[in-house]
CSV table of C-alpha atoms and ligand atoms in Angstrom, one decimal:
chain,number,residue,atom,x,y,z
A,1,UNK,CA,-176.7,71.8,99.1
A,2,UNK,CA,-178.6,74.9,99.7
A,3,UNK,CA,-179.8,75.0,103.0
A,4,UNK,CA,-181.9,78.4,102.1
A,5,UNK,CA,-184.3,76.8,99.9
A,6,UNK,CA,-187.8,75.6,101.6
A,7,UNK,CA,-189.1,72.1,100.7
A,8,UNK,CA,-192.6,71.8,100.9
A,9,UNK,CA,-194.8,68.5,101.4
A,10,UNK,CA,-195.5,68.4,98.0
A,11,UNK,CA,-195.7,70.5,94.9
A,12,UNK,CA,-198.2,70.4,92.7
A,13,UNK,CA,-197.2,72.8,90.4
A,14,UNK,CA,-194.2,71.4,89.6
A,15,UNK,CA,-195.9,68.0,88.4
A,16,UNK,CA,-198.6,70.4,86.4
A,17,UNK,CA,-195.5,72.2,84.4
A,18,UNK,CA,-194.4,68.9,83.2
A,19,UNK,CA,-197.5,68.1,81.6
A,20,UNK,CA,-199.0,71.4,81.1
A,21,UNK,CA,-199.1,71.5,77.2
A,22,UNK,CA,-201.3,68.3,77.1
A,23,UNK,CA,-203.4,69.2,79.8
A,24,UNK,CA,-204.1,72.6,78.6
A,25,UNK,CA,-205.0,71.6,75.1
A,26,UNK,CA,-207.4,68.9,76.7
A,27,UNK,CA,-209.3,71.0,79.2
A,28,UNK,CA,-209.8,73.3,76.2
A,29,UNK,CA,-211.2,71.2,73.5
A,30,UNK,CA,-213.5,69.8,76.7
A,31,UNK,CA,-214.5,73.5,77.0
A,32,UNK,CA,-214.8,73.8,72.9
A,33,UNK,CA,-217.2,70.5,73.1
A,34,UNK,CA,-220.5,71.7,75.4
A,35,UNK,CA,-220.6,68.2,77.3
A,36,UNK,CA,-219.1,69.4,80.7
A,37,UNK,CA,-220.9,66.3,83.0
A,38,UNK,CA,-220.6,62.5,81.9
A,39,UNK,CA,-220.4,61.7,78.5
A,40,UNK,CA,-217.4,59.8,75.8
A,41,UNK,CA,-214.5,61.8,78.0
A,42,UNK,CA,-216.3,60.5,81.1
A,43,UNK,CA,-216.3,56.9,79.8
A,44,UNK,CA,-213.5,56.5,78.1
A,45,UNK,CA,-212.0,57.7,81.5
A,46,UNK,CA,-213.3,54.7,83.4
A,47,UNK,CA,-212.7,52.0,80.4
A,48,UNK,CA,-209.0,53.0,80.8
A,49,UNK,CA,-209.3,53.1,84.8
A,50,UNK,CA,-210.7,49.6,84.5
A,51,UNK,CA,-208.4,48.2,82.3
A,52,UNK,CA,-205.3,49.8,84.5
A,53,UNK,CA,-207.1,48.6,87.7
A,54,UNK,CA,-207.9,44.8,86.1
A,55,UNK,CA,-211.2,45.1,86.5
A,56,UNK,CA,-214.3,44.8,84.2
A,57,UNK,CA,-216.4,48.2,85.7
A,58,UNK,CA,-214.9,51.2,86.6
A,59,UNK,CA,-217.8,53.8,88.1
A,60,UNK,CA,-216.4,57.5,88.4
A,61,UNK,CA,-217.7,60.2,90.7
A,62,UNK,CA,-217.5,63.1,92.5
A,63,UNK,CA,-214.8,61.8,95.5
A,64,UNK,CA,-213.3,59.2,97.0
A,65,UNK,CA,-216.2,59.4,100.3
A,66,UNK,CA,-218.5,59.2,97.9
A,67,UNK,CA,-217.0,56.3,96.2
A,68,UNK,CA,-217.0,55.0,100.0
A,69,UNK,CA,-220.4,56.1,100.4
A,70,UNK,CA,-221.8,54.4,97.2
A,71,UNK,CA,-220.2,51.3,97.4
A,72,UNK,CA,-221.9,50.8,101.1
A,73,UNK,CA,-225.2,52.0,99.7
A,74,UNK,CA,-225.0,49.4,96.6
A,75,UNK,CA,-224.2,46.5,99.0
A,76,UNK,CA,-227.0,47.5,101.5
A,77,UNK,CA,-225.2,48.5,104.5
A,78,UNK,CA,-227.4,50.5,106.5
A,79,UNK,CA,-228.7,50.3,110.2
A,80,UNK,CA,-227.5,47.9,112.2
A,81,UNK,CA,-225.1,46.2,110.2
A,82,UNK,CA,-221.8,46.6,111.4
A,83,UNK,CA,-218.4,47.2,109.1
A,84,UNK,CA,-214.8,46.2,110.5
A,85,UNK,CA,-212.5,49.1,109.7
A,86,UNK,CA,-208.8,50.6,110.9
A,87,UNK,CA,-209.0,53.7,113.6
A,88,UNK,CA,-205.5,54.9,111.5
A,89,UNK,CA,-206.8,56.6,108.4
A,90,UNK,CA,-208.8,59.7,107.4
A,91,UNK,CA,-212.1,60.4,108.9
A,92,UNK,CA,-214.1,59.9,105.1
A,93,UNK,CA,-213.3,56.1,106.0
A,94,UNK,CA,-215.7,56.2,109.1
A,95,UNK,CA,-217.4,58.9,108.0
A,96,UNK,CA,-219.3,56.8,105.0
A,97,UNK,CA,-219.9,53.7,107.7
A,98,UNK,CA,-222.0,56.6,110.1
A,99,UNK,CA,-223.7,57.9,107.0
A,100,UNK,CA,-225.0,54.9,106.1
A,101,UNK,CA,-226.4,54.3,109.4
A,102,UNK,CA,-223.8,51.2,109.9
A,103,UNK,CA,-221.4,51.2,113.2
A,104,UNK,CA,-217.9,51.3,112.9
A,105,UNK,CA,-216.0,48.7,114.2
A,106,UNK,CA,-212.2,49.5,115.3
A,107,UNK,CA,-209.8,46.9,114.6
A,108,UNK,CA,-206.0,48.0,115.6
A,109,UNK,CA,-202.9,48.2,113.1
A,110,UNK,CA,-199.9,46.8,112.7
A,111,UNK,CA,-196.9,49.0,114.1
A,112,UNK,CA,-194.9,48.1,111.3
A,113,UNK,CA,-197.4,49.1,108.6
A,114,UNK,CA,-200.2,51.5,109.6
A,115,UNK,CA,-202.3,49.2,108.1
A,116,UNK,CA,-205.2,46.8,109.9
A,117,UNK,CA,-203.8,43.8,112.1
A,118,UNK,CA,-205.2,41.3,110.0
A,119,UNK,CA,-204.3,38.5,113.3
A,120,UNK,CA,-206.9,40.6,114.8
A,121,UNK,CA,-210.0,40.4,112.4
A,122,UNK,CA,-211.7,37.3,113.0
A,123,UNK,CA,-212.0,38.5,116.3
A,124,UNK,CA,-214.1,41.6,115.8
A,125,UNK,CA,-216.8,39.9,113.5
A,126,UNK,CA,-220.4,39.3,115.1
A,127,UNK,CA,-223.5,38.6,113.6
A,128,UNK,CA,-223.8,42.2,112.4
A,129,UNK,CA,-220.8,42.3,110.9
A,130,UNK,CA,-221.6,43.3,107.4
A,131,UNK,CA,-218.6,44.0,105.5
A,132,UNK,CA,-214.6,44.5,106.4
A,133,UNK,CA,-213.6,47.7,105.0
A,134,UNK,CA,-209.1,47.5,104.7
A,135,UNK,CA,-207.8,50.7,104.3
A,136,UNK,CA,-204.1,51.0,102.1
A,137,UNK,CA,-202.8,53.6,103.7
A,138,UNK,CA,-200.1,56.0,102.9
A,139,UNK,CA,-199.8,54.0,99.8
A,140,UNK,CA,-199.0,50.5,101.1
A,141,UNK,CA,-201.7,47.5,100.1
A,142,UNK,CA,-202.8,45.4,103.2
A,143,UNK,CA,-202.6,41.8,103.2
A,144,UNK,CA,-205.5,41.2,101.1
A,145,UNK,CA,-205.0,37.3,100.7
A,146,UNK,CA,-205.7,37.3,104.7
A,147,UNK,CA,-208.2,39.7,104.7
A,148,UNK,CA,-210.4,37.9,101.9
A,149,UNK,CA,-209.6,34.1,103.8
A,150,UNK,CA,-211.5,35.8,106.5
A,151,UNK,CA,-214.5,37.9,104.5
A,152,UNK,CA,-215.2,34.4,102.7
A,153,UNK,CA,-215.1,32.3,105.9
A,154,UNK,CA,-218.2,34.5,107.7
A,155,UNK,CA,-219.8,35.5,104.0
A,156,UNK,CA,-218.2,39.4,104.4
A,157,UNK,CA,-218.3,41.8,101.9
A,158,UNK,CA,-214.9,43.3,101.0
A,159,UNK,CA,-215.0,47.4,100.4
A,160,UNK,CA,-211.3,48.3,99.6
A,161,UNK,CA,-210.5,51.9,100.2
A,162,UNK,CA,-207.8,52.7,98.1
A,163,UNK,CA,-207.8,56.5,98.4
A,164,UNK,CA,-203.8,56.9,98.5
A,165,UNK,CA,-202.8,53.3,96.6
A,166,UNK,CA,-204.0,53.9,93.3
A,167,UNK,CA,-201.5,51.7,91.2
A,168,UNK,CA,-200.2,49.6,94.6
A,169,UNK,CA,-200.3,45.4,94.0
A,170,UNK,CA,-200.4,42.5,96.1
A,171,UNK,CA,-199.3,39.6,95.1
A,172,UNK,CA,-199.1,41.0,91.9
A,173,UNK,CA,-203.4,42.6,91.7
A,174,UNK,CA,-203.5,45.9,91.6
A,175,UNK,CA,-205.6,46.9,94.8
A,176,UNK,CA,-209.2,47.7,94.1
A,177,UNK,CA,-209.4,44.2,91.9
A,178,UNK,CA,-209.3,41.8,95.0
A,179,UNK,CA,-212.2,43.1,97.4
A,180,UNK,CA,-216.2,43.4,96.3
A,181,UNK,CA,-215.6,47.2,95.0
A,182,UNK,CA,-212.7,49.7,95.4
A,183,UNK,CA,-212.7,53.2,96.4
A,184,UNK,CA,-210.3,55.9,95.1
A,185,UNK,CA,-209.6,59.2,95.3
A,186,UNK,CA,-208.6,61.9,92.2
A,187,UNK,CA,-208.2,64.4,95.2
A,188,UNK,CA,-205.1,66.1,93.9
A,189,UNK,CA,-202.8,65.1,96.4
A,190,UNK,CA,-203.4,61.4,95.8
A,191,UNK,CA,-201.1,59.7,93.6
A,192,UNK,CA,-203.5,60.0,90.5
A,193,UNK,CA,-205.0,63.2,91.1
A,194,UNK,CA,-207.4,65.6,89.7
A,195,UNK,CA,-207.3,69.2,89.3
A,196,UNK,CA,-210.5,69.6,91.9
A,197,UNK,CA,-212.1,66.2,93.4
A,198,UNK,CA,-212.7,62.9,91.9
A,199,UNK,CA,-213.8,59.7,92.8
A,200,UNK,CA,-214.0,56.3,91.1
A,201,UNK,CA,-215.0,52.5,92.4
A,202,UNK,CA,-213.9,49.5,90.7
A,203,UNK,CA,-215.5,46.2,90.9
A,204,UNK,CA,-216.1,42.6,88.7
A,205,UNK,CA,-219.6,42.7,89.5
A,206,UNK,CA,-221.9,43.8,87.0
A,207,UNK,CA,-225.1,44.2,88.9
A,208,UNK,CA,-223.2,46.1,91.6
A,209,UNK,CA,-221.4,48.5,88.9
A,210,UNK,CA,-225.2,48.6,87.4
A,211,UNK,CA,-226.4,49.6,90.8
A,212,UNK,CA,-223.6,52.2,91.7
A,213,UNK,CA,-224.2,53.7,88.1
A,214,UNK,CA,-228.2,54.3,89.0
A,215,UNK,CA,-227.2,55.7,92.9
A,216,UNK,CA,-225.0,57.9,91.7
A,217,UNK,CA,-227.7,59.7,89.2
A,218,UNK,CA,-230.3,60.2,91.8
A,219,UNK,CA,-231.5,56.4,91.7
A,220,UNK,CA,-232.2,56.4,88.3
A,221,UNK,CA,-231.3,53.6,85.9
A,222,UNK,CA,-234.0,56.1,83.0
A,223,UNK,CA,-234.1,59.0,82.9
A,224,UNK,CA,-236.6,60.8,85.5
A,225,UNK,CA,-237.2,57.5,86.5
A,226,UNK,CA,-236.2,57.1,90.4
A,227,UNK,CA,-236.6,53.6,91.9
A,228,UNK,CA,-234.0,54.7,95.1
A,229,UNK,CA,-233.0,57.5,96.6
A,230,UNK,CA,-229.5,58.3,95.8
A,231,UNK,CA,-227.1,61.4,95.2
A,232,UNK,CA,-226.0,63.4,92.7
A,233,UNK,CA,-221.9,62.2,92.4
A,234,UNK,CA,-220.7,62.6,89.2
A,235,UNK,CA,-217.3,63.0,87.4
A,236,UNK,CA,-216.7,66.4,85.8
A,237,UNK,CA,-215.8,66.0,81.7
A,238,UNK,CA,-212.8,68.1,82.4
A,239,UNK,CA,-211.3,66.4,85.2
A,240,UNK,CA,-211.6,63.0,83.2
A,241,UNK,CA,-210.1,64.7,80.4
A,242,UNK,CA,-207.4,65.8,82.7
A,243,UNK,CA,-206.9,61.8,84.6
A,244,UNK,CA,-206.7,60.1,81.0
A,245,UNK,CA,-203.6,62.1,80.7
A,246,UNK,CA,-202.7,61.2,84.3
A,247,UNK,CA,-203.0,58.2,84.0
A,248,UNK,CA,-200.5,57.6,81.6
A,249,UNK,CA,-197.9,59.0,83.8
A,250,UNK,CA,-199.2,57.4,86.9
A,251,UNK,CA,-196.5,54.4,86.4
A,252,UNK,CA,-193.5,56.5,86.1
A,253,UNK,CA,-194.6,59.0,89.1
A,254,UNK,CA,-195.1,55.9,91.5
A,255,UNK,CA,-192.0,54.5,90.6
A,256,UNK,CA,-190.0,58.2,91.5
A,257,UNK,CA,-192.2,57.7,94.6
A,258,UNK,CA,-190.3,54.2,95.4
A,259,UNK,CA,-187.1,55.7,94.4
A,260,UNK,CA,-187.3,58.5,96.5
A,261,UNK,CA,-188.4,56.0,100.0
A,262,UNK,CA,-185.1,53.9,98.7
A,263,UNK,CA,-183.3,56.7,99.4
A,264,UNK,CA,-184.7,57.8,102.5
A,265,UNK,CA,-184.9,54.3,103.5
A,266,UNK,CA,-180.8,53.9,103.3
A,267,UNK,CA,-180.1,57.2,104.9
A,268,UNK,CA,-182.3,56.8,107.9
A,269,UNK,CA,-182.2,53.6,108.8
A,270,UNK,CA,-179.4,53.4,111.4
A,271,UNK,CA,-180.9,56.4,113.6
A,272,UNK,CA,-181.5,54.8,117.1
A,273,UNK,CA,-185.0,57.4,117.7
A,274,UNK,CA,-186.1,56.7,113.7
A,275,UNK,CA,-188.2,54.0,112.9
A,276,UNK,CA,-188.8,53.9,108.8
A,277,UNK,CA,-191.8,52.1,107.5
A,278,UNK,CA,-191.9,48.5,106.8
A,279,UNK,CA,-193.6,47.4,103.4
A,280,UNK,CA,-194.9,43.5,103.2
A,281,UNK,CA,-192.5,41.5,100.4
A,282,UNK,CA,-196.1,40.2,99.0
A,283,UNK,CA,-197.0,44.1,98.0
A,284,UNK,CA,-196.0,46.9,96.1
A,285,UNK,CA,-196.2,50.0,97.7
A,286,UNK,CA,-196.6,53.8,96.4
A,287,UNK,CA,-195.6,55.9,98.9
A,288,UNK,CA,-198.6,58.0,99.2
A,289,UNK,CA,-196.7,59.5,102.4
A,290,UNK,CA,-193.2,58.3,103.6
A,291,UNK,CA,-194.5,58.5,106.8
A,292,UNK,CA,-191.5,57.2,109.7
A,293,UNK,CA,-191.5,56.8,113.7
A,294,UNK,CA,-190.3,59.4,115.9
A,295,UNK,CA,-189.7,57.9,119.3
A,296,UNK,CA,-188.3,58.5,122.7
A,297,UNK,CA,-189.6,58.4,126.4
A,298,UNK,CA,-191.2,61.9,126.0
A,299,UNK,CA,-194.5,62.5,124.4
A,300,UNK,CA,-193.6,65.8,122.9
A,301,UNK,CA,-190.8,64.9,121.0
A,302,UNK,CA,-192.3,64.2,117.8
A,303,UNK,CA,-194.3,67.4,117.8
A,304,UNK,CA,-190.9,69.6,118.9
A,305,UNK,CA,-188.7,67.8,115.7
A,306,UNK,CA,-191.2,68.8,113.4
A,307,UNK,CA,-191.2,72.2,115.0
A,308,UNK,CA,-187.4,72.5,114.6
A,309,UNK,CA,-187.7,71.1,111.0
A,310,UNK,CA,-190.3,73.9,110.0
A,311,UNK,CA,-188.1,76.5,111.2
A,312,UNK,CA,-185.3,75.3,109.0
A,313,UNK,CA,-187.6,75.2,106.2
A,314,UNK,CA,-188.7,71.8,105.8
A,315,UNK,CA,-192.4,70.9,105.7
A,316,UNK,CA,-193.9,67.6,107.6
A,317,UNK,CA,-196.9,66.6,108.6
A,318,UNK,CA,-198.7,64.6,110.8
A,319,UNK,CA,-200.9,61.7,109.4
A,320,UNK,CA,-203.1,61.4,111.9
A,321,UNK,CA,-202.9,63.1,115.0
A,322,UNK,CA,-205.9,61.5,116.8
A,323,UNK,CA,-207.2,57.7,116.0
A,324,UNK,CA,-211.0,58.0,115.2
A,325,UNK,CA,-211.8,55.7,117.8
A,326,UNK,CA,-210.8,58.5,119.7
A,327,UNK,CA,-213.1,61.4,117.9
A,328,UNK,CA,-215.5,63.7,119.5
A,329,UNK,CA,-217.8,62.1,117.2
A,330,UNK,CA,-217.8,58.9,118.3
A,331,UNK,CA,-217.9,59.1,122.1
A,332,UNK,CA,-220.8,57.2,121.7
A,333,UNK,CA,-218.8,54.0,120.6
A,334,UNK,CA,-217.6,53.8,124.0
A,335,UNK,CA,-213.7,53.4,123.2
A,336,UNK,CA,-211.3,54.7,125.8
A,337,UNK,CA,-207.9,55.9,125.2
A,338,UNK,CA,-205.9,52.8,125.7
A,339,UNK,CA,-208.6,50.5,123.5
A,340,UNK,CA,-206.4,50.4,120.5
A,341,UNK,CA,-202.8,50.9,121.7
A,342,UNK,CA,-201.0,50.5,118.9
A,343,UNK,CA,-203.0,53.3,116.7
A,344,UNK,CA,-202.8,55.8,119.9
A,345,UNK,CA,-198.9,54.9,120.0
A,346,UNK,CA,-198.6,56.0,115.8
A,347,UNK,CA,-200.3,58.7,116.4
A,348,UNK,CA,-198.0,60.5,118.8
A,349,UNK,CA,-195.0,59.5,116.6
A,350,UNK,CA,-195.8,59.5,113.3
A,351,UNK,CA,-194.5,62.2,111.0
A,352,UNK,CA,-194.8,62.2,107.2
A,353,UNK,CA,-191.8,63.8,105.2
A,354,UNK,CA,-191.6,65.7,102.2
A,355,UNK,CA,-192.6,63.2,99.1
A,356,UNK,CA,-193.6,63.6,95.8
A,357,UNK,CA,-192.6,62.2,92.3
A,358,UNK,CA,-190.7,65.3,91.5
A,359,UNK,CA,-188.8,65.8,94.8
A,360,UNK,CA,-185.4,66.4,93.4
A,361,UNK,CA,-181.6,64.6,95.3
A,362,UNK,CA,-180.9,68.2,96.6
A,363,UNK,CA,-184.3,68.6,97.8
A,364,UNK,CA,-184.3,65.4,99.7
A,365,UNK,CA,-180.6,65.7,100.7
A,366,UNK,CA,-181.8,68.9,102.1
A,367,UNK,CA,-184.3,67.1,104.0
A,368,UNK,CA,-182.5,64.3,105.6
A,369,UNK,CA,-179.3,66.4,106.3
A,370,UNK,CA,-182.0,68.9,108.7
A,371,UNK,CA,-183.5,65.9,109.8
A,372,UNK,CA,-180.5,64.2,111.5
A,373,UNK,CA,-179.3,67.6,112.5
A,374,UNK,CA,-182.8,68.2,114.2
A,375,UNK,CA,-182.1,64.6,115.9
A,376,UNK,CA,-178.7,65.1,117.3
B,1,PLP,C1,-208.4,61.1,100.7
B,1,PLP,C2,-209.0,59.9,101.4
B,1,PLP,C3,-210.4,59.7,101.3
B,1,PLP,C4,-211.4,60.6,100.8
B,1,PLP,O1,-211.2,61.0,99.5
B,1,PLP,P1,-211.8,62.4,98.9
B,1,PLP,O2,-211.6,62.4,97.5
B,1,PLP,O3,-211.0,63.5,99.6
B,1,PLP,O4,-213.2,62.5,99.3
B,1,PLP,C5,-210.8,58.5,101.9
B,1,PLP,N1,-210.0,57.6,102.5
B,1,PLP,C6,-208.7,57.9,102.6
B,1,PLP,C7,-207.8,56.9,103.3
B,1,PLP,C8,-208.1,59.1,102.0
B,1,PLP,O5,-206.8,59.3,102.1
């Protein structure tokens, strides 16, 4: 093993080099063709999408908060509706609910997953609840047969956000088929990424695909007709061109994703301070992060081994270092620390190691081998 070489989060280039002939000779005929925004590339992007997802409508656009953002808009979210959502994801989740004008309710995770505590939902609903919003994160589906028991019982909607999932089942659907509308992300550190941002939304509802298709082009079903206000959120020719390739590829990379958390799985699950992440035997996971525990009766710990890891050359990171119960932003909310213990708890130990389809047995040999050192 050489101990010299640094391993980085993840490495895009590598994946591009793989592919680079068919990419390069796809972005150019976009180029040779004049239609750089929607159009057949654009389409035939989101037939595909759909069909992979299991779905009848795919809708691309510009991100995955705008996907968020869009699918609120096309269910009518707005002031004073409230959506049920986890504190332990990235901000864009939240982010969406404020831009709408909704409030973000906080519903704590499950230590074992990251993902919402679905024991806890029924509890959080009100009369404003709108719409339950389950975040997969770090690539692991939530329990979506719970969660939809519970939308169906109060007349929820469902909006999955399946930003780092894309290709993840439970119970054999691919997430962003069992929910109202899905949400994903091309972002190119997603599993299915873009090379610049991407969005899509996936949904068996033709009047809401209809609807997200005329919010998306500034309200307007013909042209420079409005009937709503909406944005401008569309999916560039060449980065379609670029995901139809992706796509086909997807499969494979997520299973060198599961191949690589086996590994690291059997190699550090006997360390007394190292927690590894749990996945639900209902679901198939796809390792957006490999994201493990890092505990001991000192609050600094986590932050000083991924300190001592950096220094030997091997990157981490820290998916997410403060809850968004817990955000400047929302002060308002009125959350203190201590509201939702168990999301305060992962974030003081969480730490995401190096993962990415490509991640080689030296590289990740490398990785554990500093790892237990940094440990002992
Ligand atoms: C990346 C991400 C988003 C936002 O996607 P963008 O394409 O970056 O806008 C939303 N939710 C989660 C959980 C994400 O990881």
């Amino acid at each position: 093993m050489d101990l010299s070489v640094n391993i980085p989060p993840l490495d895009l280039v590598r994946q591009y080099t793989t592919i680079e002939a068919e990419v390069s000779d796809a972005v150019l005929k976009v180029l040779a063709s004049g239609g750089y925004i929607g159009g057949p590339v654009v389409k035939d992007f989101e037939q595909q999408f759909a069909n992979y997802t299991g779905v009848a409508e795919c809708v691309a656009c510009n991100s995955g908060t705008d996907a968020l953002f869009l699918a609120l808009k096309a269910l009518e979210v707005g002031a004073g509706d409230e959506v049920i959502t986890s504190p332990f994801t990235f901000f864009a989740t939240t982010e969406v609910i404020t831009a709408v004008g909704a409030t973000p309710v906080f519903v704590d995770i499950d230590a074992a997953t990251f993902n919402l505590d679905v024991e806890k939902l029924t509890a959080a609903i009100t009369h404003k609840t709108k719409a339950i919003m389950p975040v997969h994160l770090f690539g692991q589906p939530v329990d979506m047969t719970a969660v939809m028991k519970i939308a169906q019982a109060s007349n929820l909607y469902v909006i999955e956000d399946c930003a780092q999932s894309t290709g993840a089942m439970w119970e054999g659907q691919k997430v962003g088929s069992i929910g109202h509308i899905g949400c994903f992300s091309f972002y190119p550190t997603k599993n299915l990424g873009a090379c610049g941002d991407g969005g899509a939304m996936t949904t068996n509802d033709a009047v809401i695909a209809a609807k997200i298709r005329m919010l998306r082009e500034h309200g307007s079903r013909t042209r420079y007709i409005h009937e709503e206000i909406g944005v401008n959120s569309r999916l560039d020719a060449i980065q379609a061109a670029i995901l139809q390739i992706k796509l086909r590829y997807l499969d494979h990379w997520n299973e060198q994703r599961q191949a690589i958390a086996q590994r690291y799985h059997e190699f550090l699950a006997h360390i007394p301070t190292v927690a590894i992440p749990q996945e639900l035997t209902r679901g198939v996971g796809v390792w957006n992060q490999y994201t493990i525990r890092l505990a001991k009766n000192d609050s600094n710990y986590r932050d000083r081994v991924r300190q001592m890891l950096q220094e030997r050359g091997v990157s981490s990171m820290v998916y997410y270092p403060l809850a968004l119960h817990l955000q400047p932003v929302y002060e308002n909310l009125g959350y203190q620390p201590g509201s939702l213990p168990v999301s305060e708890q992962a974030s003081r130990e969480v730490l995401s190691l190096p993962m990415f389809p490509e991640m080689t047995i030296e590289q990740q040999d490398k990785v554990v081998y500093t790892l237990k050192d940094c440990l002992s």
